[in-house]
Amino acid sequence: MAAAGAVERSFVEVVGAERERPRHFREFTVCGIGTANAAAGAVKYGESAGGFYYVESGKLFSVTRNRFIHWKTSGDTLELVEESLDINLLNNAVRLKFQNCVLLPGGVHVSETQNHVIILILTNQTVHRLLLPHPSRMYRSELAIESQMQSIFTDIGKVDFRDPCNYQPIPSVPGLSPGSATSAAWLSNDGEALFALPSASGGIFVLKLPPYDVPGVVSVVELKQSSVMQRLLIGWMPTAIRGDQGPSDRPLSLAVHCVEHNAFIFALCQDHKLRMWSYKDQMCLMVADMLEFVPVNKDLRLTAGTGHKLRLAYSPSMGLYLGVYLHAPKRGQFCVFQLVSAENNRYSLDHISSLFTSQETLIDFALTSTDIWALWHDAENQTAVKYINFEHNVAGQWSPVFMQPLPEEEIVIRDDQDPREMYLQSLFTPGRFINAALCKALQIFCRGTERNLDLSWTELKKEVTLAVESELQGSVTEYEFSQEEFRSLQQEFWCKFYACCLQYQEALSHPLALHLNPHTNMVCLLKKGYLSFLVPSSLVDHLYLLPDDNLLTEDETTISDDVDVARDVMCLIKCLRLIGESVTMDMSVMMEMSCYSLQSPEKAAEQILEDLITIDVDNVMEDICSKLQEIRNPIHAIGLLIREMDYETEVEMEKGFSPAQPLNIRMNLSQLYGSSTSGHIVCRSVCKIASTRFLICRDLLILQQLLMRLGDAVILGAGQLFQAQQDLLHRTAPLLLSYYLIKWGSQCLATDVPVDTLESNLQHLSVLELTDSGALTANKFVSSPQTIVELFFQEVARKHIISHLFSQPKAPLSQTGLNWPEMITAVTSYLLQLLWPSNPGCLFLECLMGNCQYVQLQDYIQLLHPWCQVNVGSCRFMLGRCYLVTGEGQKALECFCQAASEVGKEEFLDRLIRSEDGEIVSTPRLQYYDKVLRLLDVVGLPELVIQLATSAITEAGDDWKSQATLRTCIFKHHLDLGHNSQAYEALTQIPDSSRQLDCLRQLVVVLCERSQLQDLVEFPYVNLHNEVVGIIESRARAVDLMTHNYYELLYAFHIYRHNYRKAGTVMFEYGMRLGREVRTIRGLEKQGNCYLAAINCLRLIRPEYAWIVQPASGAVYDRPGASPKRNHDGECTAAPSELGNSGRLSLNANRQIEILELEDLEKECSLARIRLTLVQHDPSAAAVAGSSSAEEMVTLLVQAGLFDTAISLCQTFKLPLTPVFEGLAFKCIKLQFGGEAAQAEAWAWLAANQLSSVITTKESSATDEAWRLLSAYLERYKVQNNLYHHCVINKLLSHGVPLPNWLINSYKKVDAAELLRLYLNYDLLEEAVELVSEYVDAVLGKGHQYFGIEFPLSATAPMVWLPYSSIDQLLQALGENTANSHNIALSQKILDKLEDYQEKVDKATRDLLYRRNL
């Protein structure tokens, strides 16, 4: 059967747009010249249709490639549609309504020029010219690379339909022949539009419109038999020249052939004669009597011709062919002629062929240079299309076209089936009803209810269900009735609606015309409601579907060069046809159900054979057995048939276009057959093939069961029974199941997917690194629901197929023409290869997965799994993906684990594990586990990740890197689930120390964030103790102190292990950092608590070990607010800190180590409390108090007026009180000279200090209280040298403040000499003189108690002294200014006192000496 691919024996009709929404026509009204009454009285014409193909529609690199226009006329309405098989055209449908006119049948003629597409339209009253842009002038680029483009009808709204240049009424003289149903129109080389019409007086008249861009006059030329030309100009009323001419020459069919500057008009008239006119010469060039070619023509000569049709076909090599159809009652005849030209402008017809047919009503026929295509419609409303090669078909046998049958009239519903579900399934199964029929039926069924008919397939299904159920409920009058009654009522209403749909389906399927493109050999069938395409069938399908009469005359050489083999195959096909005709509906359903329910087809075939034998009334089985006797070698014949139907290939089709091809060629090819119409045609063709082949395989299985039953060596040949049973039977069953699966996919609708689902799916695929695959592109929006096979073709398969077809062209691509039968055959064949279940690639499954068709993918794999052992692992993986989406995680895990065993054996799984850089990092199976684990992680199924990783560990073996990866994965997901103990256990088993450290760090951080600190502290950390301490330390030093409690955690960690010194160290560092980094009251409170905790820890240790280490100033953590520097692991890069795990002192050349003992900690604790006191009194001091030293704190306290606290701090840290006394003295000075505001403010800090006694009288002021406080301090805190008195007096005198008496008296008691020196320092000479005077008197015994002199001058008392140096200085100062009498007086006073003193000293000295001498 090698010749099968080259023979086009028959064609199959494929509906082009069954599920599209009713086409949205943009409507325009063309104003007519007549009246409504005139239109009402006009002849009623039937609907007509036609088509136009672009001249370059068959060229591979043309903008008009695979592009055509078709139209339909009905009364006053013209519908125009532009179609493309490559691109979805926008605004491609218009509806023109011609007021008060009726369109002539076939009165639409389309021509193209370089810049325009010109549509010539004829009505019964007017002619019109419509100028539209040519597609080649509409787009910027010659390459059509978009998936959608504008149609030539896009801007039709800008056309002026009443423009006189493009519109003209038909003149009443000569006038249009009444009831005329033919016309012709064409463009001249000069751009004139010419319209040829039957004349009312017989013959033809031609109306000419001047070129659209050249001013001119409209003219009319009448062509008569007498070759006389009459010219009528518009606006004139000429006298008609009438000859002896009857109506017998009225044209029934007109055709035009243009030659250079002339046009030949051919008219097939009702007198059965064919006339040829020259428009240029206005003369009849030829008259031929067609009855000469009719065998029996006597009756025809006596009657006027009706129903005759004329078609032309021109071939540059063969010339002009004329096809004439002569209609006669009960019969018809086609005559094909070739036009032959002779000298002197004479022409004749060369008769090529006569073909006879018994069909009744010829709707249309088309002629090519080799074939005739004919369309009939009989009285039983059946459509028939046939074609014949008129030159080489000696037997006159027409080749059939297998038409799309109407859906069955009745639906048989079993008792176990729901009527609604069964009717909906029948109505909405792809390939049965078109959308328009369902919409019209819905509109009628709802009795005029306003309903939106612009519905999608899914919306329409809901509306139909709602409408029928509403009608049913509206008819129910009783409240209760039995289930049987309800079922009967339900079936009645659904049957009513189904009948309505069937009626409209039949009406819309009425054929109107054939459209044949000779450039691509594409044949379309234009019907009332839709467009269908004719695609060639293969030889196997052709033989199986061919009627018996045709089978008898079939040329056996097309089957095989071996005549015996060909006859065996023919006999085998006849046997299969007999079986197929005998199989009942129930038997057919049984086989389909066995395939669907995954039961054995062989057993179903055996059961069907039993039933056939049981019900065999017409002895069909005997006929089959007798025909089997005629088969010489049944095994070989069956094997040949199986091989012809098997699409299994060993080599996978290459993916993508060859990079060697130029970019523009690749981009152009990428759009070939890219429209939704093409996708639908291809996939419906595949569905037809699969459906037919399924029946062939079914009948072949039954026949093989019969052969086994017979078991006759005479039939089978010796020793061949076993081979037939084991080999052929087991080859046929998978073939049957494969075709069933493809058929199922061709009828299974794809699901609309929300955008967010697509994005989520894309994220999952990116994890698997599959987004680069051509099978995993996101689904684009389509207007009609796709089957999953259509989805696959449009998204993936088409590009693969086209690139494969043109990868190695036989001729340069620029010269490649597109032959529709060859292309559609090749495309469907390659698509079947890609869909074939047992082929190595699984692009189809990838496409379903990539476009989120999970339910369909799941069903497909379930149907595939039991019998197909190819791509088992890939199927299990994708089934696992389906289970993931549906939430069945455990099932998904099982599927993923089952797929693991096939890794390395299947292309998809190999691509899945392929890394981006191509490096193999582990075994293929471990790479597979890694991908699946990542997928489960992204989906969010940690339990499944743990299970799968645990299973994968056994696969890892001694691969410690993979072990580490898997155990890390287990740890991570246990931790995510809150399984802390299991997470810790997994962590301890990680063999990679680096990973283990990372996981340990993660464990610490996560448990801290969850506040699960008890687990964190109590884990044993065998061999990990130092690491966990280091991690917590690093975290403690790296994060914010007030939001995380890592220091407290570390404290608890050490306390739990009785390591009190480390615990104390931690809390001390915590306190230090709080002081530096947290400048708030809360931070200072925590600081104090930290120091207390550290003190408690050290008190629990033996005294000799009660110490910790503190970094010296300038270490890493000494800078306030600075975070420590760390390496990439988060560890500090500085030298080991005082928190070193070993507990030993770590010395470093760049840092000093300071030992802190318990006493030091207590001091720090005291300082912390004082800081808190300061901040509580003055919150603004918080910014500086936290890290201030004791000396700095004294200053801050003095500034804040907290003198008691400052004195306490000085005593704790053994600091002098001088700053305190100076500060208090200064405050006294300020109060002394301040106003009321200063007095009011002073009470606040005065209240913070404890006075020995409080005076609350009105006379007591803040200044008085401050002086009292100073006096009390001087009294309370006495030191050697009376330093504090000195500093206070020095402070007062430096500010020029008079010394209070109490202060003078107080200091005189302790150090009068120093007071004198202070007076001298500040030039207080009078005070100094007074002091010297009093001091001398005191020494001499007068008021000595006021100077602290216990024993004044006497011979019996201890010795006394005077500050002579200071007195000398005073005298010198007084004597410097001799002009100042006051100073002289003061100086004299002192001298007098000193003289008196000297006398008494002399006396006392003598007395003393006297006593000693006694």
CSV table of C-alpha atoms in Angstrom, one decimal, residues 628-964:
chain,number,residue,atom,x,y,z
A,628,LEU,CA,-12.5,-15.2,3.7
A,629,GLN,CA,-12.1,-18.2,1.4
A,630,GLU,CA,-11.1,-15.8,-1.4
A,631,ILE,CA,-8.3,-14.3,0.6
A,632,ARG,CA,-5.1,-16.1,-0.4
A,633,ASN,CA,-3.0,-14.9,2.6
A,634,PRO,CA,-5.2,-13.3,5.3
A,635,ILE,CA,-2.3,-13.0,7.7
A,636,HIS,CA,-0.3,-10.8,5.2
A,637,ALA,CA,-3.4,-8.8,4.3
A,638,ILE,CA,-4.3,-8.1,7.9
A,639,GLY,CA,-0.7,-7.2,8.7
A,640,LEU,CA,-0.6,-4.8,5.7
A,641,LEU,CA,-3.7,-3.1,6.9
A,642,ILE,CA,-2.4,-2.8,10.5
A,643,ARG,CA,0.9,-1.3,9.3
A,644,GLU,CA,-0.9,1.2,7.2
A,645,MET,CA,-2.9,2.4,10.2
A,646,ASP,CA,0.0,2.4,12.7
A,647,TYR,CA,1.6,5.8,13.3
A,648,GLU,CA,4.3,4.5,15.7
A,649,THR,CA,7.7,5.9,14.9
A,650,GLU,CA,11.1,5.4,16.5
A,651,VAL,CA,12.4,8.9,15.9
A,652,GLU,CA,11.0,11.9,17.7
A,653,MET,CA,10.1,14.9,15.5
A,654,GLU,CA,12.6,17.7,15.8
A,655,LYS,CA,11.5,20.7,17.8
A,656,GLY,CA,11.4,24.2,16.5
A,657,PHE,CA,12.5,25.8,13.2
A,658,SER,CA,16.0,25.3,11.9
A,659,PRO,CA,18.3,28.2,12.9
A,660,ALA,CA,19.8,27.9,9.4
A,661,GLN,CA,16.7,29.4,7.9
A,662,PRO,CA,16.6,33.2,7.7
A,663,LEU,CA,14.6,35.0,10.4
A,664,ASN,CA,12.0,36.3,8.0
A,665,ILE,CA,11.3,32.8,6.7
A,666,ARG,CA,11.0,31.3,10.2
A,667,MET,CA,8.7,34.1,11.3
A,668,ASN,CA,6.5,33.7,8.2
A,669,LEU,CA,6.3,29.9,8.5
A,670,SER,CA,5.5,30.3,12.2
A,671,GLN,CA,2.1,31.7,11.2
A,672,LEU,CA,1.2,29.0,8.7
A,673,TYR,CA,-2.2,27.4,9.6
A,674,GLY,CA,-2.1,29.4,12.8
A,675,SER,CA,-5.8,30.6,12.8
A,676,SER,CA,-8.4,29.0,15.0
A,677,THR,CA,-10.2,27.9,11.8
A,678,SER,CA,-7.2,25.9,10.7
A,679,GLY,CA,-6.8,24.4,14.1
A,680,HIS,CA,-10.4,23.3,14.1
A,681,ILE,CA,-10.2,21.8,10.6
A,682,VAL,CA,-7.0,19.9,11.3
A,683,CYS,CA,-8.3,18.5,14.6
A,684,ARG,CA,-11.7,17.6,13.2
A,685,SER,CA,-9.9,15.8,10.4
A,686,VAL,CA,-7.9,13.9,13.0
A,687,CYS,CA,-11.1,13.1,14.8
A,688,LYS,CA,-12.7,11.8,11.6
A,689,ILE,CA,-9.7,9.6,10.9
A,690,ALA,CA,-9.6,8.3,14.5
A,691,SER,CA,-13.3,7.6,14.4
A,692,THR,CA,-13.1,5.7,11.1
A,693,ARG,CA,-10.0,3.8,12.1
A,694,PHE,CA,-11.6,2.9,15.4
A,695,LEU,CA,-14.4,1.2,13.5
A,696,ILE,CA,-11.9,-0.5,11.2
A,697,CYS,CA,-9.9,-1.9,14.1
A,698,ARG,CA,-13.1,-2.9,15.9
A,699,ASP,CA,-14.3,-4.9,12.9
A,700,LEU,CA,-10.8,-6.3,12.4
A,701,LEU,CA,-10.7,-7.6,16.0
A,702,ILE,CA,-14.1,-9.2,15.5
A,703,LEU,CA,-12.9,-10.7,12.2
A,704,GLN,CA,-9.7,-12.1,13.9
A,705,GLN,CA,-11.9,-13.6,16.6
A,706,LEU,CA,-13.9,-15.3,13.8
A,707,LEU,CA,-10.7,-16.6,12.2
A,708,MET,CA,-9.7,-18.1,15.6
A,709,ARG,CA,-13.1,-19.6,16.0
A,710,LEU,CA,-12.9,-21.2,12.5
A,711,GLY,CA,-9.4,-22.4,13.1
A,712,ASP,CA,-9.3,-23.9,9.6
A,713,ALA,CA,-5.8,-24.5,8.3
A,714,VAL,CA,-7.3,-24.3,4.8
A,715,ILE,CA,-8.1,-20.6,5.4
A,716,LEU,CA,-5.2,-19.7,7.6
A,717,GLY,CA,-2.5,-21.8,6.2
A,718,ALA,CA,-0.6,-24.4,8.1
A,719,GLY,CA,1.0,-23.2,11.3
A,720,GLN,CA,-0.4,-19.7,11.1
A,721,LEU,CA,-3.1,-19.9,13.7
A,722,PHE,CA,-0.7,-19.3,16.6
A,723,GLN,CA,0.8,-16.4,14.8
A,724,ALA,CA,-2.6,-14.8,14.1
A,725,GLN,CA,-3.6,-15.3,17.7
A,726,GLN,CA,-0.5,-14.0,19.3
A,727,ASP,CA,0.8,-11.4,16.9
A,728,LEU,CA,-2.0,-9.8,15.0
A,729,LEU,CA,-4.5,-9.9,17.7
A,730,HIS,CA,-2.2,-8.2,20.2
A,731,ARG,CA,-1.2,-5.6,17.5
A,732,THR,CA,-4.8,-4.8,16.7
A,733,ALA,CA,-6.0,-4.2,20.3
A,734,PRO,CA,-3.4,-1.4,21.0
A,735,LEU,CA,-4.2,0.1,17.6
A,736,LEU,CA,-7.9,0.2,18.5
A,737,LEU,CA,-7.2,1.7,21.9
A,738,SER,CA,-4.8,4.3,20.4
A,739,TYR,CA,-7.5,5.5,18.0
A,740,TYR,CA,-10.1,5.5,20.8
A,741,LEU,CA,-7.8,7.7,22.9
A,742,ILE,CA,-7.2,10.1,20.0
A,743,LYS,CA,-10.9,10.2,19.3
A,744,TRP,CA,-11.7,10.9,23.0
A,745,GLY,CA,-9.1,13.7,23.1
A,746,SER,CA,-10.6,15.2,19.9
A,747,GLN,CA,-14.0,15.4,21.7
A,748,CYS,CA,-12.8,16.4,25.1
A,749,LEU,CA,-13.2,20.2,25.7
A,750,ALA,CA,-10.4,22.1,27.3
A,751,THR,CA,-11.1,24.2,30.4
A,752,ASP,CA,-10.8,27.9,30.6
A,753,VAL,CA,-8.1,28.7,33.1
A,754,PRO,CA,-8.0,31.9,35.2
A,755,VAL,CA,-4.9,34.0,34.8
A,756,ASP,CA,-3.8,33.5,38.5
A,757,THR,CA,-3.9,29.7,38.0
A,758,LEU,CA,-1.7,30.0,34.9
A,759,GLU,CA,0.8,32.2,36.7
A,760,SER,CA,0.9,29.7,39.6
A,761,ASN,CA,1.4,26.9,37.2
A,762,LEU,CA,4.2,28.8,35.4
A,763,GLN,CA,5.9,29.3,38.7
A,764,HIS,CA,5.8,25.5,39.4
A,765,LEU,CA,7.1,24.8,35.9
A,766,SER,CA,10.0,27.3,36.4
A,767,VAL,CA,11.0,25.3,39.5
A,768,LEU,CA,11.2,22.2,37.2
A,769,GLU,CA,13.0,24.3,34.6
A,770,LEU,CA,10.5,23.3,32.0
A,771,THR,CA,9.3,26.8,31.0
A,772,ASP,CA,11.6,26.7,27.9
A,773,SER,CA,9.8,23.8,26.5
A,774,GLY,CA,7.6,24.6,23.5
A,775,ALA,CA,4.8,22.5,25.0
A,776,LEU,CA,4.5,24.7,28.1
A,777,THR,CA,3.3,28.0,26.8
A,778,ALA,CA,0.5,29.8,28.5
A,779,ASN,CA,-2.9,29.3,26.8
A,780,LYS,CA,-4.1,32.3,24.8
A,781,PHE,CA,-7.7,33.5,25.0
A,782,VAL,CA,-9.8,32.0,22.3
A,783,SER,CA,-13.4,32.9,21.4
A,784,SER,CA,-14.7,29.3,21.2
A,785,PRO,CA,-13.9,26.4,23.4
A,786,GLN,CA,-11.1,24.2,22.2
A,787,THR,CA,-10.8,20.5,22.5
A,788,ILE,CA,-7.6,19.4,24.1
A,789,VAL,CA,-6.3,18.2,20.7
A,790,GLU,CA,-7.0,21.7,19.2
A,791,LEU,CA,-5.2,23.3,22.2
A,792,PHE,CA,-2.3,21.0,21.5
A,793,PHE,CA,-2.2,21.8,17.8
A,794,GLN,CA,-2.4,25.5,18.2
A,795,GLU,CA,0.0,25.9,21.1
A,796,VAL,CA,2.6,23.3,20.4
A,797,ALA,CA,2.2,20.8,17.6
A,798,ARG,CA,1.6,23.2,14.7
A,799,LYS,CA,5.0,24.8,15.0
A,800,HIS,CA,6.7,21.4,15.3
A,801,ILE,CA,4.9,20.1,12.2
A,802,ILE,CA,5.5,23.1,10.0
A,803,SER,CA,9.2,23.3,10.9
A,804,HIS,CA,9.4,19.6,10.1
A,805,LEU,CA,7.6,20.0,6.8
A,806,PHE,CA,9.9,22.8,5.6
A,807,SER,CA,13.1,21.6,7.3
A,808,GLN,CA,14.4,20.1,4.0
A,809,PRO,CA,12.2,21.3,1.2
A,810,LYS,CA,12.5,19.7,-2.2
A,811,ALA,CA,12.5,23.1,-3.9
A,812,PRO,CA,13.4,26.6,-2.7
A,813,LEU,CA,10.8,27.9,-0.3
A,814,SER,CA,10.2,31.0,-2.5
A,815,GLN,CA,9.0,28.6,-5.3
A,816,THR,CA,7.0,26.4,-3.0
A,817,GLY,CA,3.3,26.4,-3.6
A,818,LEU,CA,0.8,25.3,-1.0
A,819,ASN,CA,-1.3,22.4,-2.1
A,820,TRP,CA,-4.2,22.0,0.3
A,821,PRO,CA,-4.8,18.3,-0.1
A,822,GLU,CA,-1.1,17.5,0.3
A,823,MET,CA,-0.6,20.0,3.2
A,824,ILE,CA,-3.7,18.9,5.2
A,825,THR,CA,-2.8,15.3,4.7
A,826,ALA,CA,0.8,15.8,5.9
A,827,VAL,CA,-0.3,18.0,8.8
A,828,THR,CA,-2.9,15.5,10.1
A,829,SER,CA,-0.4,12.7,9.6
A,830,TYR,CA,2.3,14.4,11.7
A,831,LEU,CA,-0.3,15.4,14.3
A,832,LEU,CA,-1.4,11.8,14.6
A,833,GLN,CA,2.3,10.9,15.1
A,834,LEU,CA,2.6,13.4,17.9
A,835,LEU,CA,-0.6,12.2,19.4
A,836,TRP,CA,0.2,8.5,19.0
A,837,PRO,CA,0.5,7.1,22.5
A,838,SER,CA,3.3,4.6,21.8
A,839,ASN,CA,5.6,7.2,20.3
A,840,PRO,CA,8.6,8.3,22.4
A,841,GLY,CA,7.8,12.0,22.8
A,842,CYS,CA,5.1,13.2,25.1
A,843,LEU,CA,4.5,16.7,23.9
A,844,PHE,CA,0.8,16.3,24.2
A,845,LEU,CA,0.9,15.5,27.8
A,846,GLU,CA,3.3,18.3,28.5
A,847,CYS,CA,1.0,20.7,26.7
A,848,LEU,CA,-2.0,19.6,28.9
A,849,MET,CA,0.2,20.1,32.0
A,850,GLY,CA,1.5,23.4,30.9
A,851,ASN,CA,-2.0,24.7,30.1
A,852,CYS,CA,-3.5,23.6,33.4
A,853,GLN,CA,-5.8,20.9,31.9
A,854,TYR,CA,-5.4,18.7,34.9
A,855,VAL,CA,-8.7,16.9,34.8
A,856,GLN,CA,-8.3,16.0,31.1
A,857,LEU,CA,-4.7,15.0,31.6
A,858,GLN,CA,-5.7,12.8,34.5
A,859,ASP,CA,-8.5,11.1,32.5
A,860,TYR,CA,-6.1,10.7,29.5
A,861,ILE,CA,-3.4,9.0,31.6
A,862,GLN,CA,-6.0,6.7,33.2
A,863,LEU,CA,-7.2,5.6,29.8
A,864,LEU,CA,-3.6,5.1,28.6
A,865,HIS,CA,-2.0,3.5,31.6
A,866,PRO,CA,-3.1,-0.2,31.5
A,867,TRP,CA,-2.1,-1.1,28.0
A,868,CYS,CA,0.6,1.4,26.9
A,869,GLN,CA,4.1,0.8,28.3
A,870,VAL,CA,5.8,3.8,26.6
A,871,ASN,CA,6.5,7.0,28.7
A,872,VAL,CA,5.3,5.2,31.8
A,873,GLY,CA,7.5,7.3,34.1
A,874,SER,CA,6.5,10.6,32.4
A,875,CYS,CA,2.9,9.7,32.7
A,876,ARG,CA,3.3,8.9,36.4
A,877,PHE,CA,5.1,12.2,36.9
A,878,MET,CA,2.4,14.2,35.2
A,879,LEU,CA,-0.3,12.3,37.0
A,880,GLY,CA,1.4,13.3,40.2
A,881,ARG,CA,1.2,16.9,39.1
A,882,CYS,CA,-2.5,16.5,38.6
A,883,TYR,CA,-2.9,15.0,42.1
A,884,LEU,CA,-1.0,17.9,43.5
A,885,VAL,CA,-3.4,20.4,42.0
A,886,THR,CA,-6.5,18.5,43.1
A,887,GLY,CA,-5.1,18.3,46.7
A,888,GLU,CA,-4.4,14.6,46.7
A,889,GLY,CA,-0.8,14.9,47.9
A,890,GLN,CA,-0.3,11.3,49.0
A,891,LYS,CA,-1.3,10.0,45.6
A,892,ALA,CA,0.9,12.5,44.0
A,893,LEU,CA,3.9,11.3,46.1
A,894,GLU,CA,3.2,7.7,45.1
A,895,CYS,CA,3.2,8.7,41.4
A,896,PHE,CA,6.5,10.6,41.8
A,897,CYS,CA,8.1,7.7,43.4
A,898,GLN,CA,6.9,5.3,40.7
A,899,ALA,CA,8.2,7.6,38.0
A,900,ALA,CA,11.7,7.6,39.6
A,901,SER,CA,12.4,4.1,38.3
A,902,GLU,CA,12.1,5.3,34.7
A,903,VAL,CA,14.6,8.2,35.1
A,904,GLY,CA,17.3,7.9,32.4
A,905,LYS,CA,15.0,5.9,30.1
A,906,GLU,CA,12.5,8.6,28.9
A,907,GLU,CA,13.1,11.8,27.0
A,908,PHE,CA,10.8,13.9,29.2
A,909,LEU,CA,12.4,12.8,32.5
A,910,ASP,CA,15.8,13.3,31.0
A,911,ARG,CA,14.9,16.9,30.1
A,912,LEU,CA,13.4,17.3,33.6
A,913,ILE,CA,16.7,16.4,35.3
A,914,ARG,CA,18.9,18.3,32.9
A,915,SER,CA,20.6,21.2,34.7
A,916,GLU,CA,20.9,24.6,33.1
A,917,ASP,CA,24.7,24.5,33.0
A,918,GLY,CA,24.7,20.9,31.8
A,919,GLU,CA,26.8,19.8,34.7
A,920,ILE,CA,25.9,16.4,36.3
A,921,VAL,CA,26.1,17.0,40.0
A,922,SER,CA,24.8,13.6,41.2
A,923,THR,CA,23.1,10.5,39.8
A,924,PRO,CA,20.1,11.0,37.5
A,925,ARG,CA,17.7,9.7,40.0
A,926,LEU,CA,18.9,12.0,42.7
A,927,GLN,CA,18.6,14.9,40.3
A,928,TYR,CA,15.0,13.8,39.7
A,929,TYR,CA,14.3,13.7,43.4
A,930,ASP,CA,15.8,17.1,43.8
A,931,LYS,CA,13.4,18.6,41.2
A,932,VAL,CA,10.4,16.9,42.7
A,933,LEU,CA,11.4,18.1,46.2
A,934,ARG,CA,11.7,21.6,44.9
A,935,LEU,CA,8.2,21.3,43.3
A,936,LEU,CA,6.7,20.0,46.5
A,937,ASP,CA,8.4,22.8,48.4
A,938,VAL,CA,6.9,25.5,46.1
A,939,VAL,CA,3.5,23.9,46.3
A,940,GLY,CA,3.7,24.0,50.0
A,941,LEU,CA,3.6,20.3,51.1
A,942,PRO,CA,6.3,19.9,53.7
A,943,GLU,CA,5.0,16.5,54.9
A,944,LEU,CA,5.5,15.1,51.4
A,945,VAL,CA,8.9,16.7,51.1
A,946,ILE,CA,10.0,14.9,54.3
A,947,GLN,CA,8.6,11.5,53.1
A,948,LEU,CA,10.2,11.8,49.6
A,949,ALA,CA,13.5,13.0,51.0
A,950,THR,CA,13.6,10.2,53.5
A,951,SER,CA,13.0,7.7,50.6
A,952,ALA,CA,15.7,9.4,48.5
A,953,ILE,CA,18.3,9.0,51.3
A,954,THR,CA,18.6,5.3,50.6
A,955,GLU,CA,19.3,6.2,46.9
A,956,ALA,CA,22.1,8.5,48.0
A,957,GLY,CA,24.2,5.8,49.5
A,958,ASP,CA,27.7,7.0,50.2
A,959,ASP,CA,27.3,10.3,48.4
A,960,TRP,CA,27.7,12.5,51.4
A,961,LYS,CA,26.9,15.7,49.5
A,962,SER,CA,23.5,14.3,48.4
A,963,GLN,CA,23.0,13.0,51.9
A,964,ALA,CA,23.7,16.4,53.3
